[in-house]
Short mmCIF file of C-alpha atoms in Angstrom, two decimals:
data_model
loop_
_atom_site.label_atom_id
_atom_site.label_comp_id
_atom_site.label_asym_id
_atom_site.label_seq_id
_atom_site.Cartn_x
_atom_site.Cartn_y
_atom_site.Cartn_z
CA MET A 1 4.52 -18.68 -15.98
CA ILE A 2 2.98 -20.66 -13.03
CA ARG A 3 3.17 -23.70 -11.64
CA LEU A 4 2.70 -25.55 -8.40
CA GLU A 5 4.02 -29.09 -7.71
CA ASN A 6 1.96 -31.25 -5.09
CA ILE A 7 0.39 -28.58 -2.62
CA CYS A 8 -0.63 -29.74 -0.03
CA ILE A 9 -2.98 -26.31 2.26
CA LYS A 10 -5.15 -27.71 5.55
CA ILE A 11 -7.56 -25.30 6.92
CA GLY A 12 -9.68 -26.27 9.52
CA ASN A 13 -10.92 -29.54 8.78
CA PHE A 14 -10.68 -28.17 5.16
CA ARG A 15 -7.93 -29.89 2.80
CA VAL A 16 -6.44 -28.33 -0.79
CA GLU A 17 -4.76 -31.57 -1.52
CA GLU A 18 -1.39 -33.01 -3.94
CA VAL A 19 -2.66 -29.64 -6.49
CA SER A 20 -0.28 -30.33 -9.49
CA PHE A 21 -0.52 -27.87 -12.51
CA GLU A 22 0.78 -25.43 -14.86
CA VAL A 23 0.47 -22.60 -17.10
CA PRO A 24 2.54 -21.29 -19.60
CA SER A 25 3.77 -18.08 -19.13
CA GLY A 26 1.69 -15.68 -21.28
CA GLY A 27 -0.64 -18.27 -20.64
CA TYR A 28 -4.42 -17.72 -19.18
CA CYS A 29 -5.71 -19.99 -17.59
CA ALA A 30 -9.80 -20.78 -16.27
CA LEU A 31 -10.14 -22.75 -12.67
CA MET A 32 -12.96 -23.37 -12.36
CA GLY A 33 -15.43 -25.64 -9.34
CA LYS A 34 -18.21 -25.12 -7.13
CA THR A 35 -18.23 -22.79 -4.28
CA GLY A 36 -15.94 -23.46 -1.57
CA CYS A 37 -13.29 -26.97 -3.41
CA GLY A 38 -10.45 -24.30 -2.38
CA LYS A 39 -10.15 -21.75 -5.55
CA THR A 40 -9.42 -18.68 -4.54
CA THR A 41 -7.42 -20.82 -1.11
CA VAL A 42 -4.39 -21.81 -3.76
CA LEU A 43 -5.42 -18.83 -5.78
CA GLU A 44 -4.65 -16.91 -2.02
CA SER A 45 -1.23 -19.30 -1.66
CA ILE A 46 0.15 -18.07 -5.53
CA CYS A 47 -0.13 -15.25 -3.88
CA GLY A 48 1.25 -15.50 -0.97
CA LEU A 49 -1.64 -15.31 1.18
CA ARG A 50 -2.06 -18.45 2.44
CA LYS A 51 0.99 -20.47 3.81
CA VAL A 52 1.38 -24.46 2.18
CA THR A 53 1.76 -27.25 4.83
CA SER A 54 3.94 -29.64 1.51
CA GLY A 55 4.72 -29.04 -2.29
CA LYS A 56 5.97 -25.95 -4.22
CA ILE A 57 5.07 -22.88 -6.03
CA PHE A 58 7.38 -21.95 -8.63
CA LEU A 59 6.20 -18.20 -10.29
CA MET A 60 8.94 -18.02 -13.60
CA GLY A 61 10.99 -20.71 -12.71
CA ARG A 62 11.70 -19.31 -9.09
CA ASP A 63 10.63 -20.68 -6.55
CA ILE A 64 8.69 -18.92 -3.79
CA THR A 65 7.20 -21.52 -1.65
CA ARG A 66 8.24 -19.34 1.75
CA GLU A 67 8.12 -15.98 -0.11
CA ARG A 68 6.36 -13.20 1.36
CA ALA A 69 3.57 -12.40 -0.53
CA ALA A 70 5.54 -8.53 -1.38
CA ASN A 71 8.35 -9.46 -2.81
CA ARG A 72 6.11 -12.35 -4.83
CA GLY A 73 5.10 -10.11 -7.88
CA VAL A 74 2.09 -11.00 -8.46
CA GLY A 75 -1.49 -8.60 -9.53
CA PHE A 76 -4.64 -9.70 -7.28
CA VAL A 77 -7.84 -8.78 -7.86
CA PRO A 78 -10.08 -10.35 -4.67
CA GLN A 79 -13.76 -11.25 -4.90
CA ASP A 80 -14.66 -8.79 -3.21
CA LEU A 81 -11.98 -5.85 -4.97
CA ALA A 82 -10.45 -4.46 -1.78
CA LEU A 83 -11.11 -1.12 -3.13
CA PHE A 84 -9.13 1.73 -0.50
CA SER A 85 -11.59 3.79 0.73
CA THR A 86 -9.81 6.58 1.52
CA MET A 87 -7.80 6.39 -2.14
CA SER A 88 -8.71 8.24 -5.07
CA ILE A 89 -8.67 6.08 -7.82
CA ARG A 90 -5.27 8.12 -9.38
CA GLU A 91 -3.69 6.85 -5.70
CA HIS A 92 -4.27 2.87 -6.80
CA LEU A 93 -2.39 3.31 -9.42
CA SER A 94 -0.24 4.28 -8.18
CA PHE A 95 0.40 2.32 -5.16
CA ALA A 96 2.56 -0.72 -5.86
CA LEU A 97 5.22 2.24 -6.86
CA MET A 98 4.84 4.85 -4.28
CA VAL A 99 5.76 1.56 -2.23
CA ARG A 100 8.37 0.53 -4.75
CA LYS A 101 10.42 4.84 -3.92
CA GLN A 102 9.01 5.69 -8.16
CA GLY A 103 10.08 8.96 -9.15
CA ALA A 104 7.02 11.16 -9.16
CA LYS A 105 6.96 11.22 -13.40
CA THR A 106 7.28 7.48 -13.19
CA ILE A 107 4.34 7.40 -11.23
CA ALA A 108 2.90 9.56 -13.23
CA ARG A 109 3.76 8.14 -16.35
CA ARG A 110 2.74 5.17 -15.24
CA VAL A 111 -1.00 6.04 -13.91
CA ASP A 112 -1.63 7.76 -17.42
CA GLU A 113 -0.83 4.89 -19.38
CA LEU A 114 -3.29 2.65 -17.58
CA ALA A 115 -6.15 4.84 -17.21
CA GLU A 116 -5.95 5.55 -20.12
CA LEU A 117 -5.33 1.58 -20.65
CA LEU A 118 -8.81 0.63 -18.77
CA GLY A 119 -10.13 3.98 -19.49
CA LEU A 120 -9.63 5.76 -16.78
CA SER A 121 -8.76 8.99 -17.33
CA LEU A 122 -11.62 11.08 -15.83
CA LEU A 123 -12.17 8.89 -12.80
CA LEU A 124 -8.20 9.63 -11.30
CA ASP A 125 -9.21 12.37 -8.48
CA ARG A 126 -12.99 9.70 -7.57
CA LYS A 127 -12.37 7.98 -4.38
CA PRO A 128 -13.84 4.46 -5.26
CA ASN A 129 -16.77 5.51 -3.32
CA GLY A 130 -19.68 5.57 -5.51
CA LEU A 131 -18.26 4.15 -8.57
CA SER A 132 -20.06 1.66 -10.88
CA GLY A 133 -19.18 -2.19 -10.62
CA GLY A 134 -17.69 -2.17 -14.05
CA GLU A 135 -15.55 1.37 -13.06
CA SER A 136 -14.59 -0.29 -9.24
CA GLN A 137 -13.50 -3.66 -11.91
CA ARG A 138 -11.50 -0.77 -13.43
CA VAL A 139 -10.00 0.23 -10.71
CA ALA A 140 -9.21 -2.56 -8.76
CA LEU A 141 -7.49 -4.20 -12.61
CA GLY A 142 -4.96 -0.92 -12.84
CA ARG A 143 -3.90 -1.07 -8.93
CA ALA A 144 -3.29 -4.93 -9.36
CA LEU A 145 -1.15 -3.94 -12.89
CA SER A 146 0.37 -1.50 -12.27
CA ALA A 147 4.07 -2.77 -10.93
CA SER A 148 4.25 -4.42 -13.88
CA PRO A 149 3.22 -8.10 -12.30
CA ASP A 150 4.48 -11.26 -14.13
CA ILE A 151 1.66 -13.21 -12.62
CA LEU A 152 -2.21 -11.23 -12.45
CA CYS A 153 -4.79 -13.86 -10.13
CA LEU A 154 -8.34 -13.36 -10.92
CA ASP A 155 -10.94 -14.25 -8.04
CA GLU A 156 -14.39 -14.40 -9.79
CA PRO A 157 -13.74 -10.88 -11.38
CA LEU A 158 -16.80 -10.54 -13.44
CA SER A 159 -19.33 -11.76 -11.49
CA ALA A 160 -21.14 -9.49 -10.38
CA LEU A 161 -21.66 -7.26 -13.28
CA ASP A 162 -24.55 -6.21 -15.83
CA ASP A 163 -24.41 -8.39 -19.35
CA GLU A 164 -23.45 -5.61 -20.81
CA THR A 165 -20.76 -4.84 -18.52
CA ARG A 166 -19.32 -8.85 -17.82
CA GLU A 167 -19.37 -8.17 -22.56
CA GLU A 168 -16.69 -4.75 -21.51
CA MET A 169 -14.90 -6.31 -19.08
CA PHE A 170 -14.91 -9.95 -21.20
CA VAL A 171 -13.02 -6.93 -24.35
CA LEU A 172 -10.56 -5.19 -21.57
CA LEU A 173 -9.83 -8.30 -20.22
CA LYS A 174 -7.99 -9.20 -24.18
CA ARG A 175 -6.75 -6.06 -24.29
CA VAL A 176 -4.82 -6.42 -20.89
CA LYS A 177 -3.73 -9.83 -22.03
CA GLN A 178 -2.51 -8.80 -25.54
CA GLU A 179 -1.01 -5.30 -24.30
CA THR A 180 0.53 -6.79 -21.83
CA GLY A 181 1.63 -10.54 -21.83
CA VAL A 182 0.69 -11.09 -18.17
CA THR A 183 0.31 -14.72 -17.40
CA THR A 184 -3.07 -14.52 -15.53
CA LEU A 185 -4.82 -17.31 -13.42
CA HIS A 186 -9.01 -16.37 -13.72
CA ILE A 187 -10.96 -17.87 -11.38
CA THR A 188 -15.25 -18.92 -12.35
CA HIS A 189 -17.94 -20.50 -12.38
CA ASN A 190 -18.78 -19.19 -15.82
CA MET A 191 -18.07 -21.22 -18.81
CA SER A 192 -19.23 -18.22 -21.56
CA GLU A 193 -15.93 -16.23 -19.50
CA THR A 194 -13.62 -19.72 -19.51
CA ASN A 195 -14.22 -19.88 -24.27
CA THR A 196 -13.79 -16.27 -24.15
CA LEU A 197 -10.55 -15.84 -22.16
CA ALA A 198 -8.88 -18.74 -21.65
CA ASP A 199 -7.01 -20.90 -23.13
CA MET A 200 -7.02 -23.32 -20.82
CA LEU A 201 -9.09 -24.58 -18.45
CA LEU A 202 -8.46 -26.46 -14.13
CA ARG A 203 -11.34 -27.65 -13.12
CA MET A 204 -11.56 -28.31 -9.07
CA GLU A 205 -13.28 -30.33 -6.78
CA GLU A 206 -13.37 -30.85 -3.39
CA GLY A 207 -10.63 -29.45 -2.52
CA ARG A 208 -8.01 -31.41 -6.39
CA ILE A 209 -7.32 -30.41 -9.19
CA VAL A 210 -10.25 -32.76 -11.81
CA GLN A 211 -9.55 -31.82 -15.00
CA PRO A 212 -7.14 -30.44 -16.90
CA ASP A 213 -7.79 -29.50 -19.67
CA HIS A 214 -7.14 -26.98 -23.25
CA GLY A 215 -10.09 -25.73 -23.68
CA GLY A 216 -11.39 -22.03 -25.11
CA MET B 1 -62.68 -34.66 -1.45
CA LYS B 2 -62.73 -30.55 -2.34
CA GLN B 3 -60.48 -29.45 0.51
CA ALA B 4 -62.18 -25.66 2.15
CA LYS B 5 -60.30 -23.29 1.31
CA PRO B 6 -58.65 -21.37 4.00
CA LYS B 7 -59.65 -18.29 5.57
CA PRO B 8 -57.50 -15.07 4.52
CA HIS B 9 -54.28 -13.98 6.72
CA ARG B 10 -54.85 -10.66 8.11
CA THR B 11 -52.11 -9.08 10.09
CA HIS B 12 -52.68 -6.21 12.96
CA SER B 13 -51.88 -3.17 12.36
CA ASP B 14 -47.89 -2.20 13.22
CA ALA B 15 -49.16 1.41 15.67
CA PRO B 16 -49.59 -0.91 19.03
CA PHE B 17 -45.77 -2.08 18.43
CA ILE B 18 -44.08 1.05 17.55
CA ILE B 19 -46.43 3.14 19.53
CA GLY B 20 -44.60 -0.02 22.25
CA LEU B 21 -40.45 1.13 21.36
CA CYS B 22 -41.30 4.41 21.48
CA LEU B 23 -42.55 4.57 25.06
CA LEU B 24 -40.05 2.19 26.13
CA GLY B 25 -36.95 4.65 24.55
CA GLY B 26 -39.20 7.88 25.37
CA ILE B 27 -38.82 6.40 28.99
CA TYR B 28 -35.46 7.09 28.82
CA VAL B 29 -34.84 10.24 26.76
CA PHE B 30 -37.02 12.30 28.84
CA LEU B 31 -34.96 11.48 31.59
CA ILE B 32 -31.60 12.86 30.76
CA ILE B 33 -33.25 15.53 28.59
CA GLY B 34 -35.37 15.83 32.49
CA MET B 35 -32.38 15.34 34.10
CA LEU B 36 -30.11 18.25 32.54
CA VAL B 37 -33.15 21.13 32.37
CA ALA B 38 -32.88 20.72 36.32
CA ASP B 39 -30.01 21.06 35.75
CA ALA B 40 -30.13 23.55 33.90
CA ALA B 41 -33.08 25.05 35.99
CA TYR B 42 -31.34 25.52 39.15
CA LEU B 43 -29.33 27.42 39.22
CA SER B 44 -29.38 31.42 37.11
CA PRO B 45 -26.03 32.70 34.27
CA LYS B 46 -25.15 34.74 37.54
CA GLU B 47 -24.18 32.05 40.11
CA PHE B 48 -23.06 29.70 37.31
CA LEU B 49 -20.44 32.61 36.40
CA HIS B 50 -19.11 32.71 40.13
CA ILE B 51 -17.99 29.27 39.96
CA PHE B 52 -14.70 31.01 37.78
CA LYS B 53 -14.01 33.37 40.72
CA SER B 54 -12.65 30.77 42.94
CA PRO B 55 -9.19 29.69 42.54
CA GLU B 56 -9.84 26.49 43.35
CA ILE B 57 -12.44 25.06 40.52
CA ARG B 58 -10.39 27.28 37.59
CA TYR B 59 -7.39 25.24 38.88
CA ALA B 60 -9.91 22.36 38.93
CA THR B 61 -11.17 22.89 35.70
CA ARG B 62 -7.41 23.29 34.01
CA LEU B 63 -6.60 19.63 35.90
CA SER B 64 -9.36 18.34 34.37
CA LEU B 65 -9.27 19.38 30.83
CA ILE B 66 -5.11 18.70 31.35
CA SER B 67 -5.70 15.58 32.15
CA SER B 68 -8.70 14.19 29.96
CA SER B 69 -6.64 14.87 26.59
CA LEU B 70 -3.48 13.12 27.64
CA THR B 71 -5.59 10.40 29.02
CA THR B 72 -7.20 10.49 25.51
CA ILE B 73 -3.40 10.54 23.49
CA LEU B 74 -2.21 7.65 25.39
CA SER B 75 -4.87 5.25 25.53
CA LEU B 76 -5.29 5.94 21.98
CA TRP B 77 -1.61 4.51 21.52
CA VAL B 78 -1.81 1.97 23.67
CA ALA B 79 -5.75 1.11 22.22
CA VAL B 80 -5.25 1.50 18.30
CA PRO B 81 -1.89 -1.65 18.46
CA ILE B 82 -3.54 -3.87 20.56
CA GLY B 83 -7.44 -3.12 19.15
CA TYR B 84 -4.94 -4.34 15.62
CA LEU B 85 -3.70 -6.83 17.12
CA LEU B 86 -6.29 -9.03 18.48
CA SER B 87 -8.25 -7.84 15.21
CA ARG B 88 -6.02 -9.31 12.65
CA PHE B 89 -3.83 -12.07 14.40
CA LYS B 90 -4.60 -15.03 16.02
CA PHE B 91 -1.50 -15.91 18.88
CA PRO B 92 -1.46 -17.99 21.73
CA GLY B 93 -3.31 -16.70 25.20
CA LYS B 94 -5.52 -14.12 22.58
CA SER B 95 -8.70 -14.91 24.40
CA LEU B 96 -6.70 -14.95 27.94
CA LEU B 97 -5.12 -11.16 26.75
CA ASP B 98 -9.12 -10.61 25.91
CA ALA B 99 -10.46 -11.67 28.86
CA VAL B 100 -8.19 -9.09 31.00
CA LEU B 101 -8.54 -6.09 28.87
CA ASP B 102 -12.35 -6.36 30.46
CA ILE B 103 -10.97 -6.24 33.62
CA PRO B 104 -11.08 -2.40 34.22
CA ILE B 105 -14.88 -2.04 32.57
CA VAL B 106 -16.10 -5.25 34.95
CA LEU B 107 -14.43 -3.68 38.16
CA PRO B 108 -15.92 -1.03 40.28
CA PRO B 109 -14.14 2.04 39.97
CA LEU B 110 -13.92 2.18 43.91
CA VAL B 111 -11.44 -1.36 43.26
CA ILE B 112 -9.24 -0.02 40.34
CA GLY B 113 -8.10 3.39 42.98
CA LEU B 114 -7.87 1.19 45.32
CA SER B 115 -5.98 -1.85 43.52
CA LEU B 116 -2.91 1.23 42.28
CA LEU B 117 -2.70 2.65 45.31
CA ILE B 118 -1.67 -1.33 46.80
CA PHE B 119 0.19 -1.35 43.66
CA PHE B 120 2.06 1.70 45.04
CA GLN B 121 3.33 -0.77 48.19
CA THR B 122 5.11 -3.11 46.35
CA GLY B 123 8.79 -3.12 45.15
CA LEU B 124 7.78 -1.93 41.40
CA GLY B 125 5.37 0.38 42.80
CA LYS B 126 8.39 2.22 45.03
CA ALA B 127 10.94 2.09 42.96
CA ILE B 128 8.86 3.85 40.48
CA GLU B 129 7.98 6.45 42.80
CA LYS B 130 11.24 6.73 43.47
CA VAL B 131 11.58 8.45 40.07
CA VAL B 132 7.66 9.61 39.39
CA PRO B 133 5.70 10.13 42.45
CA VAL B 134 2.89 9.33 40.77
CA THR B 135 0.28 8.56 44.10
CA TYR B 136 -1.51 11.26 45.68
CA ALA B 137 0.02 14.00 43.19
CA ILE B 138 -1.20 14.76 39.42
CA PRO B 139 0.13 11.48 38.21
CA SER B 140 -1.82 9.61 39.04
CA VAL B 141 -4.71 11.01 38.65
CA ILE B 142 -4.05 10.83 35.50
CA LEU B 143 -2.61 6.66 35.28
CA ALA B 144 -6.88 6.48 36.94
CA GLN B 145 -8.44 8.21 34.63
CA PHE B 146 -6.11 5.89 31.64
CA MET B 147 -7.00 2.52 33.38
CA VAL B 148 -10.60 2.90 33.10
CA ALA B 149 -10.69 5.08 30.10
CA CYS B 150 -8.10 3.15 28.05
CA ALA B 151 -10.43 0.11 28.67
CA PHE B 152 -13.13 1.28 26.25
CA ALA B 153 -11.35 2.92 23.99
CA VAL B 154 -9.13 -0.60 23.09
CA ARG B 155 -12.48 -2.37 23.28
CA THR B 156 -13.57 1.11 20.44
CA MET B 157 -10.44 0.03 18.00
CA ARG B 158 -11.17 -3.52 18.53
CA SER B 159 -14.70 -3.38 16.54
CA THR B 160 -13.07 -0.73 14.73
CA PHE B 161 -10.55 -3.05 13.03
CA ASP B 162 -13.18 -5.71 12.72
CA GLN B 163 -15.38 -4.12 10.54
CA LEU B 164 -12.95 -3.10 7.96
CA ASN B 165 -12.31 -5.32 6.01
CA PRO B 166 -8.45 -7.46 6.17
CA ARG B 167 -8.76 -7.49 1.57
CA ARG B 168 -7.25 -4.51 1.28
CA GLU B 169 -4.54 -5.00 3.45
CA ASP B 170 -3.64 -8.30 2.03
CA VAL B 171 -3.69 -7.25 -1.68
CA ALA B 172 -1.46 -4.23 -0.09
CA ARG B 173 1.38 -6.15 1.17
CA THR B 174 0.73 -8.47 -3.02
CA LEU B 175 1.20 -4.91 -4.01
CA GLY B 176 4.94 -5.22 -2.18
CA CYS B 177 4.26 -3.77 1.45
CA THR B 178 5.45 -5.39 4.60
CA ARG B 179 2.74 -5.82 7.37
CA SER B 180 3.41 -2.81 8.76
CA GLN B 181 2.92 -0.40 5.79
CA ALA B 182 0.20 -2.42 5.19
CA PHE B 183 -1.24 -1.63 8.72
CA TRP B 184 -0.57 2.52 8.14
CA MET B 185 -0.84 2.97 4.93
CA VAL B 186 -4.21 1.36 4.41
CA ALA B 187 -5.76 -0.23 7.60
CA PHE B 188 -4.69 3.28 9.35
CA PRO B 189 -6.24 5.97 7.61
CA GLU B 190 -10.03 3.57 7.83
CA ALA B 191 -9.37 3.07 10.71
CA ARG B 192 -10.15 7.70 11.34
CA ARG B 193 -13.51 7.31 12.07
CA GLY B 194 -13.21 4.58 14.98
CA MET B 195 -10.15 6.25 16.39
CA LEU B 196 -12.18 9.21 16.08
CA THR B 197 -15.26 7.41 18.47
CA ALA B 198 -12.07 6.19 21.33
CA ALA B 199 -11.28 8.92 21.31
CA THR B 200 -14.02 11.03 22.51
CA LEU B 201 -15.39 7.86 24.54
CA ALA B 202 -11.72 8.42 25.93
CA TRP B 203 -11.83 12.11 27.09
CA ALA B 204 -15.79 12.16 28.19
CA ARG B 205 -14.74 8.45 31.09
CA SER B 206 -11.65 10.44 31.59
CA LEU B 207 -14.09 13.74 32.50
CA GLY B 208 -16.28 11.35 35.25
CA GLU B 209 -14.05 9.88 36.68
CA PHE B 210 -14.72 10.02 40.30
CA GLY B 211 -14.23 6.94 42.08
CA PRO B 212 -10.17 5.98 41.40
CA ILE B 213 -8.57 9.41 41.67
CA LEU B 214 -10.51 9.80 45.11
CA LEU B 215 -9.01 7.03 46.86
CA PHE B 216 -5.53 6.73 44.21
CA SER B 217 -5.57 11.09 44.27
CA GLY B 218 -7.38 12.18 47.09
CA ALA B 219 -9.01 14.78 47.32
CA THR B 220 -6.82 17.89 48.41
CA ARG B 221 -7.74 21.05 46.72
CA MET B 222 -4.85 23.59 44.11
CA ARG B 223 -3.14 19.21 44.38
CA THR B 224 -5.47 16.93 43.03
CA GLU B 225 -9.01 17.90 42.84
CA VAL B 226 -10.79 17.82 39.29
CA LEU B 227 -14.16 18.29 38.37
CA PRO B 228 -15.93 15.50 39.95
CA THR B 229 -13.87 15.39 43.18
CA THR B 230 -15.24 18.67 43.39
CA VAL B 231 -18.95 18.10 43.08
CA PHE B 232 -18.35 16.13 45.85
CA LEU B 233 -16.05 18.71 47.84
CA GLU B 234 -18.38 20.88 47.90
CA MET B 235 -21.70 18.63 48.06
CA SER B 236 -19.70 17.45 51.57
CA VAL B 237 -19.08 21.16 52.87
CA GLY B 238 -23.41 21.58 51.50
CA ASN B 239 -22.93 23.84 48.92
CA ILE B 240 -25.85 22.06 46.79
CA GLU B 241 -25.41 25.65 44.47
CA GLY B 242 -22.27 24.49 44.10
CA ALA B 243 -22.39 21.40 42.99
CA VAL B 244 -23.98 21.75 40.36
CA ALA B 245 -22.95 24.85 38.77
CA VAL B 246 -19.88 22.41 38.52
CA SER B 247 -21.72 19.32 37.33
CA MET B 248 -23.18 22.11 34.33
CA LEU B 249 -19.24 22.96 33.65
CA MET B 250 -18.78 19.60 33.43
CA VAL B 251 -22.26 18.89 31.49
CA ILE B 252 -21.52 22.55 28.92
CA ALA B 253 -17.50 20.58 27.92
CA ALA B 254 -19.18 16.98 27.25
CA VAL B 255 -22.09 17.98 25.36
CA LEU B 256 -19.58 20.52 23.54
CA VAL B 257 -16.95 18.09 22.81
CA LEU B 258 -19.26 15.71 21.14
CA VAL B 259 -20.87 18.13 19.06
CA ILE B 260 -17.31 19.00 17.85
CA VAL B 261 -17.09 15.55 17.37
CA ARG B 262 -20.02 14.67 15.63
CA LEU B 263 -19.48 17.92 12.90
CA TRP B 264 -16.21 16.77 12.23
CA GLY B 265 -17.32 12.53 11.48
CA ALA B 266 -20.23 14.79 9.30
CA GLU B 267 -17.09 16.12 7.50
CA GLU B 268 -15.80 13.05 6.47
CA ASN B 269 -18.30 11.21 5.39
CA LEU B 270 -18.84 14.33 3.05
CA ARG B 271 -15.32 14.00 1.90
#
């Protein structure tokens, strides 16, 4: 569950004001709005990468407003993916587990599971340089899911993909939703993404939520 | 009324522009190559090898190579954290710190040497001297080289981290890393090429450093004499052949380091 209560964020002259919403556990919420309306800022505040001026953030019932990003249990896929250029795909998928000092067998099992789920088995020993857009997306998604987070935050994950790859990613994101039951917040500009994937829609304008709605 | 159709737009050839660029750049490249060829032509291989018979020059070569390498390591130790700090964090006085770090780049080298000499006359400087003798001793050579070389390494590391996407460290933090882990596991490996460039720059600057060393370390043979000092001392006694030979030695060392670093960098790129 993601719950925001009266979140305010100030960045220079830009303000996100009084943002409140709740995404139930296992829900898939699309957050829509024009570029610059504050969607990414809200997403970053949930991930712990942006300090809020006031208000509270609850994840799975726990107040994590002042919690460090590392301790929030949020998987994050940024818009530019930010893959680690020096690491192999296998290292991407095992990164979060290595940080948590999991054993080699646990890590290997989880990497195989994710590679199977996301169709990355043949790419495990490659580096991100030279991967296609869809492959890079799947790696970023696998990296975010590797530590089995409760929450998944996706910042326009399909915006740079061609139509065919986008359709493939729809299928994959639906499968991830079914198999992991992770609560997802997905920023998008695209109505077809919202209709296909989301069971809840939020719309933002100039730093405010203007239309809490149920779609899908 | 029907308007007259404007004449079709026709452009001139791009050749004069390209030729202009090549000519202006070419003059500089010609001067660099010409300078080195003239140096090489001035000496026979026999004369060049003759310099290694001099124990003073052998000492200066050894001291130059060791002090430049130590300076490079020290510069990286300082430049990587400062570069990262300036690139990733906002804090009060950041612009001032940024300006202070440029001082060694803009100050005349002789002024740096003189300022170091004066610093070691202060209470703090004298206290340091009691523990480690610095002025006119070998540590002064390393310190003088470090003061200049490190500033170039800091600039290089700052721009290296500026060019690396900070989003990667953000993602690492959401995956469970502290800021320190995100630095060591993500940013540091990605900054490898920048560190290589910073090290090359620092090493080359240190090898050629002369002004601060002359003032702060003196030019005592078999003690604080580095290769640029040798060129100065040989020239001052009218031994142009000796000065040119030592200069050629520095050219060869610098070119060797450049080639090794470029090859290593190219190999890293292929990985």
